[in-house]
Amino acid sequence: MSDAKSWIAAPLGYAPSRDERAFFEGERPWGFILFGRNLASPSQLAELVEELKEIGGRETTPIFIDQEGGRIRRLKPPFAPQRPAPGVIGPLYREDPERAIRAAFLHGRLLAADLAAYGINANCVPCLDVPVAGAHDIIGDRALHSDPEVVAVLGRAMAEGTMAGAALPVMKHMPGHGRGRADSHHELPVVFTEHGELAETDFLPFARLSDLPCAMTAHILYHAIDPERCATLSPRVVSEIIRAEIGFDGLLMTDDISMKALTGSFRDLSAQALAAGCDLVLHCNGEMAEMREVAKATRHLTGDAERRAARAETVISGESDKVDVEALSEEYESLLAIAA
């Protein structure tokens, strides 16, 4: 991994073009992320994943995807079964907390199994955002619960289920997207809530799960903490909140640097994110001109970033537990039926 650089790239189509392959081999992204545009058939997807790992130079090259269940899923039938949104688990917690925790674990484990069929080894779950009344519905049923303590409990179970399947979980969106009144894909949400209240609500699930290996930032401006820069670009949010107050010493990746919440050149945005303390820049739309700008700002992983990346890859290199996926699916569905 010594030649890997501090970014995650996304191929544009069903297979890397000649130019993409040469670019990726030269600029050495630490990992790759996949989207619906990369899926033509199950066999093609497996071949794409294998080729990306070959470009990455190691079997543990992280191949990320957003497969939460519900409306946020890249693998749809026939690529993978249709799993529900994480929000279905919350009502079960009110009925039977122990069964809800089991359901959250199974949710993560089944998603990991769906991805493993193609060699995909990293999933952007759990979503630990705590929704509040009046917020934009971009989070909505992606949230596990409205109580931050319950979000933490269920989120840990989901992360553990993911890791049991030898997939790297990515908790998001740190330090909390639940109050955003805008969709950061299109504009920058600004949160005016005071620091103390944020610590007791939005930040709490991340603090409870601060020992997990990987997290993704939120493109949200927390006015009470840094009135000028959103979390992804803010040294104050990263150092004082994420690293110190929350206590997270895992691998920190940005949310997609090409989202419209951010303005400026991709080179400058990437440099700002790394200077703020993020370990990796995530770029998702596959546009070569933008990727070239991102790559100019990145650097080889060294020091704490390299240590954190190596720890994350140990999850991928671990052995998956042996399970009967069909039996687990039946158990999962029976648990959810209790709260239906």
GROMACS .gro file of C-alpha atoms in nm:
model
  340
    1MET     CA    1   0.000   0.000   0.000
    2SER     CA    2   0.305   0.227   0.022
    3ASP     CA    3   0.239   0.382  -0.321
    4ALA     CA    4  -0.135   0.441  -0.265
    5LYS     CA    5  -0.245   0.805  -0.267
    6SER     CA    6  -0.499   0.991  -0.059
    7TRP     CA    7  -0.807   0.959  -0.279
    8ILE     CA    8  -1.086   0.727  -0.389
    9ALA     CA    9  -1.179   0.725  -0.758
   10ALA     CA   10  -1.479   0.614  -0.962
   11PRO     CA   11  -1.464   0.462  -1.312
   12LEU     CA   12  -1.707   0.610  -1.559
   13GLY     CA   13  -1.847   0.298  -1.724
   14TYR     CA   14  -1.860  -0.080  -1.735
   15ALA     CA   15  -1.481  -0.119  -1.757
   16PRO     CA   16  -1.189   0.122  -1.727
   17SER     CA   17  -1.102   0.277  -2.060
   18ARG     CA   18  -0.741   0.270  -2.175
   19ASP     CA   19  -0.700   0.631  -2.060
   20GLU     CA   20  -0.864   0.561  -1.723
   21ARG     CA   21  -0.648   0.259  -1.659
   22ALA     CA   22  -0.327   0.448  -1.738
   23PHE     CA   23  -0.444   0.738  -1.521
   24PHE     CA   24  -0.537   0.518  -1.225
   25GLU     CA   25  -0.211   0.325  -1.251
   26GLY     CA   26  -0.020   0.653  -1.244
   27GLU     CA   27  -0.220   0.832  -0.974
   28ARG     CA   28  -0.272   0.527  -0.748
   29PRO     CA   29  -0.605   0.592  -0.572
   30TRP     CA   30  -0.627   0.401  -0.243
   31GLY     CA   31  -0.964   0.260  -0.348
   32PHE     CA   32  -1.253   0.285  -0.593
   33ILE     CA   33  -1.628   0.339  -0.564
   34LEU     CA   34  -1.901   0.201  -0.790
   35PHE     CA   35  -2.241   0.330  -0.901
   36GLY     CA   36  -2.536   0.216  -1.109
   37ARG     CA   37  -2.360   0.341  -1.424
   38ASN     CA   38  -2.097   0.071  -1.370
   39LEU     CA   39  -2.344  -0.220  -1.377
   40ALA     CA   40  -2.432  -0.406  -1.697
   41SER     CA   41  -2.451  -0.768  -1.584
   42PRO     CA   42  -2.343  -0.975  -1.283
   43SER     CA   43  -2.047  -1.126  -1.472
   44GLN     CA   44  -1.938  -0.783  -1.600
   45LEU     CA   45  -1.953  -0.639  -1.248
   46ALA     CA   46  -1.736  -0.918  -1.107
   47GLU     CA   47  -1.484  -0.861  -1.387
   48LEU     CA   48  -1.480  -0.486  -1.322
   49VAL     CA   49  -1.416  -0.536  -0.951
   50GLU     CA   50  -1.132  -0.776  -1.024
   51GLU     CA   51  -0.975  -0.535  -1.273
   52LEU     CA   52  -0.993  -0.247  -1.024
   53LYS     CA   53  -0.822  -0.462  -0.760
   54GLU     CA   54  -0.554  -0.548  -1.014
   55ILE     CA   55  -0.501  -0.177  -1.086
   56GLY     CA   56  -0.487  -0.113  -0.712
   57GLY     CA   57  -0.215  -0.374  -0.684
   58ARG     CA   58  -0.354  -0.575  -0.395
   59GLU     CA   59  -0.649  -0.802  -0.322
   60THR     CA   60  -0.747  -0.575  -0.033
   61THR     CA   61  -0.786  -0.271  -0.260
   62PRO     CA   62  -1.109  -0.124  -0.120
   63ILE     CA   63  -1.402  -0.131  -0.362
   64PHE     CA   64  -1.677   0.085  -0.211
   65ILE     CA   65  -2.045   0.107  -0.286
   66ASP     CA   66  -2.353   0.270  -0.131
   67GLN     CA   67  -2.577  -0.025  -0.050
   68GLU     CA   68  -2.788   0.084   0.246
   69GLY     CA   69  -3.114  -0.079   0.141
   70GLY     CA   70  -3.434   0.100   0.048
   71ARG     CA   71  -3.389   0.392  -0.192
   72ILE     CA   72  -3.010   0.405  -0.147
   73ARG     CA   73  -2.887   0.095  -0.322
   74ARG     CA   74  -2.671   0.053  -0.631
   75LEU     CA   75  -2.724  -0.323  -0.664
   76LYS     CA   76  -3.086  -0.390  -0.753
   77PRO     CA   77  -3.241  -0.715  -0.872
   78PRO     CA   78  -3.105  -0.920  -1.045
   79PHE     CA   79  -2.771  -0.807  -0.897
   80ALA     CA   80  -2.891  -0.844  -0.538
   81PRO     CA   81  -3.215  -0.897  -0.344
   82GLN     CA   82  -3.418  -0.591  -0.255
   83ARG     CA   83  -3.339  -0.510   0.110
   84PRO     CA   84  -3.547  -0.253   0.301
   85ALA     CA   85  -3.429   0.086   0.421
   86PRO     CA   86  -3.254   0.089   0.761
   87GLY     CA   87  -3.542   0.292   0.902
   88VAL     CA   88  -3.759  -0.019   0.922
   89ILE     CA   89  -3.551  -0.140   1.214
   90GLY     CA   90  -3.633   0.154   1.443
   91PRO     CA   91  -3.997   0.057   1.511
   92LEU     CA   92  -3.882  -0.292   1.608
   93TYR     CA   93  -3.661  -0.140   1.879
   94ARG     CA   94  -3.969   0.004   2.048
   95GLU     CA   95  -4.123  -0.345   2.054
   96ASP     CA   96  -3.818  -0.553   2.137
   97PRO     CA   97  -3.469  -0.396   2.161
   98GLU     CA   98  -3.286  -0.729   2.157
   99ARG     CA   99  -3.456  -0.838   1.836
  100ALA     CA  100  -3.395  -0.498   1.679
  101ILE     CA  101  -3.023  -0.527   1.752
  102ARG     CA  102  -3.024  -0.869   1.590
  103ALA     CA  103  -3.208  -0.728   1.288
  104ALA     CA  104  -2.953  -0.448   1.253
  105PHE     CA  105  -2.670  -0.701   1.264
  106LEU     CA  106  -2.842  -0.915   1.001
  107HIS     CA  107  -2.903  -0.608   0.786
  108GLY     CA  108  -2.529  -0.539   0.774
  109ARG     CA  109  -2.439  -0.905   0.730
  110LEU     CA  110  -2.681  -0.965   0.444
  111LEU     CA  111  -2.567  -0.654   0.259
  112ALA     CA  112  -2.207  -0.771   0.297
  113ALA     CA  113  -2.305  -1.109   0.151
  114ASP     CA  114  -2.478  -0.942  -0.144
  115LEU     CA  115  -2.161  -0.745  -0.217
  116ALA     CA  116  -1.923  -1.036  -0.163
  117ALA     CA  117  -2.077  -1.217  -0.460
  118TYR     CA  118  -1.893  -0.964  -0.679
  119GLY     CA  119  -1.583  -0.909  -0.468
  120ILE     CA  120  -1.703  -0.570  -0.340
  121ASN     CA  121  -1.548  -0.531   0.003
  122ALA     CA  122  -1.654  -0.193   0.148
  123ASN     CA  123  -2.003  -0.060   0.215
  124CYS     CA  124  -2.098   0.297   0.309
  125VAL     CA  125  -2.308   0.197   0.611
  126PRO     CA  126  -2.419   0.261   0.880
  127CYS     CA  127  -2.588   0.597   0.843
  128LEU     CA  128  -2.569   0.743   1.196
  129ASP     CA  129  -2.746   1.069   1.122
  130VAL     CA  130  -3.016   1.163   1.375
  131PRO     CA  131  -3.320   1.315   1.200
  132VAL     CA  132  -3.507   1.614   1.342
  133ALA     CA  133  -3.841   1.766   1.252
  134GLY     CA  134  -3.823   2.007   0.964
  135ALA     CA  135  -3.502   1.867   0.817
  136HIS     CA  136  -3.466   1.782   0.449
  137ASP     CA  137  -3.578   1.428   0.369
  138ILE     CA  138  -3.243   1.334   0.209
  139ILE     CA  139  -3.182   1.131   0.526
  140GLY     CA  140  -3.541   1.027   0.604
  141ASP     CA  141  -3.579   0.650   0.626
  142ARG     CA  142  -3.205   0.605   0.596
  143ALA     CA  143  -3.191   0.697   0.967
  144LEU     CA  144  -3.208   0.410   1.213
  145HIS     CA  145  -3.401   0.603   1.479
  146SER     CA  146  -3.466   0.955   1.611
  147ASP     CA  147  -3.304   0.879   1.951
  148PRO     CA  148  -2.924   0.918   1.924
  149GLU     CA  149  -2.862   0.649   2.186
  150VAL     CA  150  -3.068   0.400   1.986
  151VAL     CA  151  -2.895   0.506   1.664
  152ALA     CA  152  -2.564   0.423   1.831
  153VAL     CA  153  -2.678   0.079   1.947
  154LEU     CA  154  -2.831  -0.021   1.614
  155GLY     CA  155  -2.548   0.137   1.417
  156ARG     CA  156  -2.290  -0.067   1.603
  157ALA     CA  157  -2.482  -0.386   1.536
  158MET     CA  158  -2.502  -0.304   1.165
  159ALA     CA  159  -2.131  -0.226   1.149
  160GLU     CA  160  -2.050  -0.552   1.327
  161GLY     CA  161  -2.267  -0.744   1.082
  162THR     CA  162  -2.084  -0.577   0.794
  163MET     CA  163  -1.743  -0.666   0.936
  164ALA     CA  164  -1.854  -1.024   1.005
  165GLY     CA  165  -1.885  -1.050   0.627
  166ALA     CA  166  -1.528  -0.913   0.583
  167ALA     CA  167  -1.660  -0.584   0.442
  168LEU     CA  168  -1.536  -0.246   0.561
  169PRO     CA  169  -1.817  -0.032   0.709
  170VAL     CA  170  -1.812   0.346   0.662
  171MET     CA  171  -2.016   0.536   0.921
  172LYS     CA  172  -2.165   0.856   0.787
  173HIS     CA  173  -2.208   1.151   0.774
  174MET     CA  174  -1.971   1.268   1.048
  175PRO     CA  175  -2.038   1.462   1.265
  176GLY     CA  176  -2.408   1.450   1.167
  177HIS     CA  177  -2.632   1.530   0.871
  178GLY     CA  178  -2.970   1.490   1.042
  179ARG     CA  179  -3.040   1.862   1.089
  180GLY     CA  180  -2.963   1.966   0.735
  181ARG     CA  181  -3.247   2.160   0.572
  182ALA     CA  182  -3.101   2.116   0.226
  183ASP     CA  183  -2.971   1.828   0.016
  184SER     CA  184  -2.592   1.863   0.008
  185HIS     CA  185  -2.590   1.703  -0.337
  186HIS     CA  186  -2.733   2.034  -0.458
  187GLU     CA  187  -2.653   2.306  -0.201
  188LEU     CA  188  -2.472   2.358   0.128
  189PRO     CA  189  -2.688   2.302   0.438
  190VAL     CA  190  -2.619   2.539   0.728
  191VAL     CA  191  -2.697   2.434   1.084
  192PHE     CA  192  -2.732   2.704   1.351
  193THR     CA  193  -2.783   2.470   1.650
  194GLU     CA  194  -2.557   2.541   1.948
  195HIS     CA  195  -2.254   2.324   2.012
  196GLY     CA  196  -2.387   2.179   2.338
  197GLU     CA  197  -2.705   2.050   2.179
  198LEU     CA  198  -2.513   1.908   1.883
  199ALA     CA  199  -2.286   1.718   2.121
  200GLU     CA  200  -2.584   1.561   2.299
  201THR     CA  201  -2.761   1.459   1.977
  202ASP     CA  202  -2.591   1.465   1.638
  203PHE     CA  203  -2.240   1.389   1.762
  204LEU     CA  204  -2.338   1.123   2.015
  205PRO     CA  205  -2.372   0.815   1.787
  206PHE     CA  206  -2.034   0.888   1.630
  207ALA     CA  207  -1.876   0.923   1.973
  208ARG     CA  208  -2.024   0.590   2.080
  209LEU     CA  209  -1.882   0.426   1.768
  210SER     CA  210  -1.553   0.615   1.757
  211ASP     CA  211  -1.359   0.288   1.761
  212LEU     CA  212  -1.485   0.188   1.415
  213PRO     CA  213  -1.225   0.187   1.137
  214CYS     CA  214  -1.371   0.430   0.882
  215ALA     CA  215  -1.604   0.730   0.851
  216MET     CA  216  -1.727   0.980   0.592
  217THR     CA  217  -1.764   1.352   0.652
  218ALA     CA  218  -2.074   1.566   0.610
  219HIS     CA  219  -2.082   1.860   0.370
  220ILE     CA  220  -2.261   2.071   0.632
  221LEU     CA  221  -2.165   2.405   0.783
  222TYR     CA  222  -2.207   2.409   1.162
  223HIS     CA  223  -2.231   2.781   1.229
  224ALA     CA  224  -2.161   2.754   1.602
  225ILE     CA  225  -1.832   2.571   1.539
  226ASP     CA  226  -1.696   2.712   1.213
  227PRO     CA  227  -1.914   2.979   1.049
  228GLU     CA  228  -1.702   2.987   0.734
  229ARG     CA  229  -1.619   2.629   0.633
  230CYS     CA  230  -1.826   2.312   0.613
  231ALA     CA  231  -1.714   2.010   0.811
  232THR     CA  232  -1.529   1.850   0.520
  233LEU     CA  233  -1.309   2.156   0.475
  234SER     CA  234  -1.286   2.276   0.835
  235PRO     CA  235  -0.969   2.215   1.039
  236ARG     CA  236  -1.169   2.314   1.347
  237VAL     CA  237  -1.443   2.056   1.290
  238VAL     CA  238  -1.197   1.780   1.202
  239SER     CA  239  -0.945   1.843   1.480
  240GLU     CA  240  -1.161   1.975   1.763
  241ILE     CA  241  -1.486   1.784   1.701
  242ILE     CA  242  -1.417   1.467   1.502
  243ARG     CA  243  -1.072   1.382   1.636
  244ALA     CA  244  -1.084   1.533   1.989
  245GLU     CA  245  -1.444   1.558   2.111
  246ILE     CA  246  -1.585   1.256   1.928
  247GLY     CA  247  -1.255   1.072   1.970
  248PHE     CA  248  -1.240   0.917   1.624
  249ASP     CA  249  -0.894   0.799   1.520
  250GLY     CA  250  -1.005   0.594   1.221
  251LEU     CA  251  -0.976   0.662   0.851
  252LEU     CA  252  -1.166   0.977   0.755
  253MET     CA  253  -1.284   1.015   0.396
  254THR     CA  254  -1.472   1.309   0.252
  255ASP     CA  255  -1.819   1.280   0.113
  256ASP     CA  256  -1.815   1.317  -0.265
  257ILE     CA  257  -1.604   1.622  -0.343
  258SER     CA  258  -1.805   1.681  -0.664
  259MET     CA  259  -2.133   1.749  -0.480
  260LYS     CA  260  -2.282   2.093  -0.535
  261ALA     CA  261  -2.259   2.182  -0.165
  262LEU     CA  262  -1.897   2.271  -0.238
  263THR     CA  263  -1.775   2.545  -0.469
  264GLY     CA  264  -1.431   2.605  -0.611
  265SER     CA  265  -1.179   2.415  -0.818
  266PHE     CA  266  -1.144   2.046  -0.750
  267ARG     CA  267  -0.775   2.085  -0.686
  268ASP     CA  268  -0.836   2.355  -0.425
  269LEU     CA  269  -1.125   2.169  -0.260
  270SER     CA  270  -0.920   1.850  -0.238
  271ALA     CA  271  -0.623   2.035  -0.094
  272GLN     CA  272  -0.848   2.207   0.162
  273ALA     CA  273  -1.001   1.876   0.271
  274LEU     CA  274  -0.661   1.715   0.321
  275ALA     CA  275  -0.528   2.024   0.499
  276ALA     CA  276  -0.832   2.016   0.727
  277GLY     CA  277  -0.734   1.667   0.840
  278CYS     CA  278  -0.929   1.432   0.614
  279ASP     CA  279  -0.724   1.128   0.517
  280LEU     CA  280  -0.887   1.066   0.178
  281VAL     CA  281  -1.071   1.264  -0.089
  282LEU     CA  282  -1.369   1.087  -0.246
  283HIS     CA  283  -1.458   1.177  -0.605
  284CYS     CA  284  -1.758   1.001  -0.755
  285ASN     CA  285  -1.877   1.124  -1.095
  286GLY     CA  286  -1.601   0.970  -1.304
  287GLU     CA  287  -1.525   1.288  -1.500
  288MET     CA  288  -1.162   1.262  -1.607
  289ALA     CA  289  -1.089   1.636  -1.606
  290GLU     CA  290  -1.214   1.664  -1.249
  291MET     CA  291  -1.023   1.354  -1.138
  292ARG     CA  292  -0.701   1.497  -1.278
  293GLU     CA  293  -0.751   1.807  -1.064
  294VAL     CA  294  -0.823   1.598  -0.754
  295ALA     CA  295  -0.515   1.385  -0.816
  296LYS     CA  296  -0.293   1.694  -0.834
  297ALA     CA  297  -0.380   1.773  -0.472
  298THR     CA  298  -0.338   1.424  -0.332
  299ARG     CA  299  -0.027   1.270  -0.185
  300HIS     CA  300   0.105   0.929  -0.092
  301LEU     CA  301  -0.044   0.795   0.230
  302THR     CA  302   0.205   0.835   0.514
  303GLY     CA  303   0.203   0.866   0.890
  304ASP     CA  304  -0.135   0.849   1.065
  305ALA     CA  305  -0.325   0.833   0.737
  306GLU     CA  306  -0.127   0.529   0.623
  307ARG     CA  307  -0.174   0.365   0.965
  308ARG     CA  308  -0.548   0.423   0.954
  309ALA     CA  309  -0.574   0.294   0.598
  310ALA     CA  310  -0.380  -0.020   0.687
  311ARG     CA  311  -0.613  -0.084   0.980
  312ALA     CA  312  -0.914  -0.046   0.753
  313GLU     CA  313  -0.772  -0.300   0.510
  314THR     CA  314  -0.735  -0.556   0.790
  315VAL     CA  315  -1.115  -0.573   0.798
  316ILE     CA  316  -1.118  -0.656   0.428
  317SER     CA  317  -0.842  -0.915   0.465
  318GLY     CA  318  -1.023  -1.090   0.750
  319GLU     CA  319  -1.214  -1.411   0.707
  320SER     CA  320  -1.586  -1.387   0.652
  321ASP     CA  321  -1.796  -1.599   0.884
  322LYS     CA  322  -1.967  -1.892   0.716
  323VAL     CA  323  -2.339  -1.838   0.702
  324ASP     CA  324  -2.651  -1.964   0.528
  325VAL     CA  325  -2.765  -1.645   0.356
  326GLU     CA  326  -3.112  -1.780   0.282
  327ALA     CA  327  -3.165  -1.875   0.645
  328LEU     CA  328  -3.042  -1.536   0.763
  329SER     CA  329  -3.276  -1.363   0.518
  330GLU     CA  330  -3.571  -1.558   0.654
  331GLU     CA  331  -3.473  -1.472   1.011
  332TYR     CA  332  -3.435  -1.105   0.920
  333GLU     CA  333  -3.775  -1.088   0.753
  334SER     CA  334  -3.941  -1.262   1.048
  335LEU     CA  335  -3.792  -1.006   1.287
  336LEU     CA  336  -3.914  -0.713   1.080
  337ALA     CA  337  -4.261  -0.866   1.061
  338ILE     CA  338  -4.295  -0.819   1.438
  339ALA     CA  339  -4.295  -0.440   1.398
  340ALA     CA  340  -4.502  -0.433   1.078
   0.00000   0.00000   0.00000
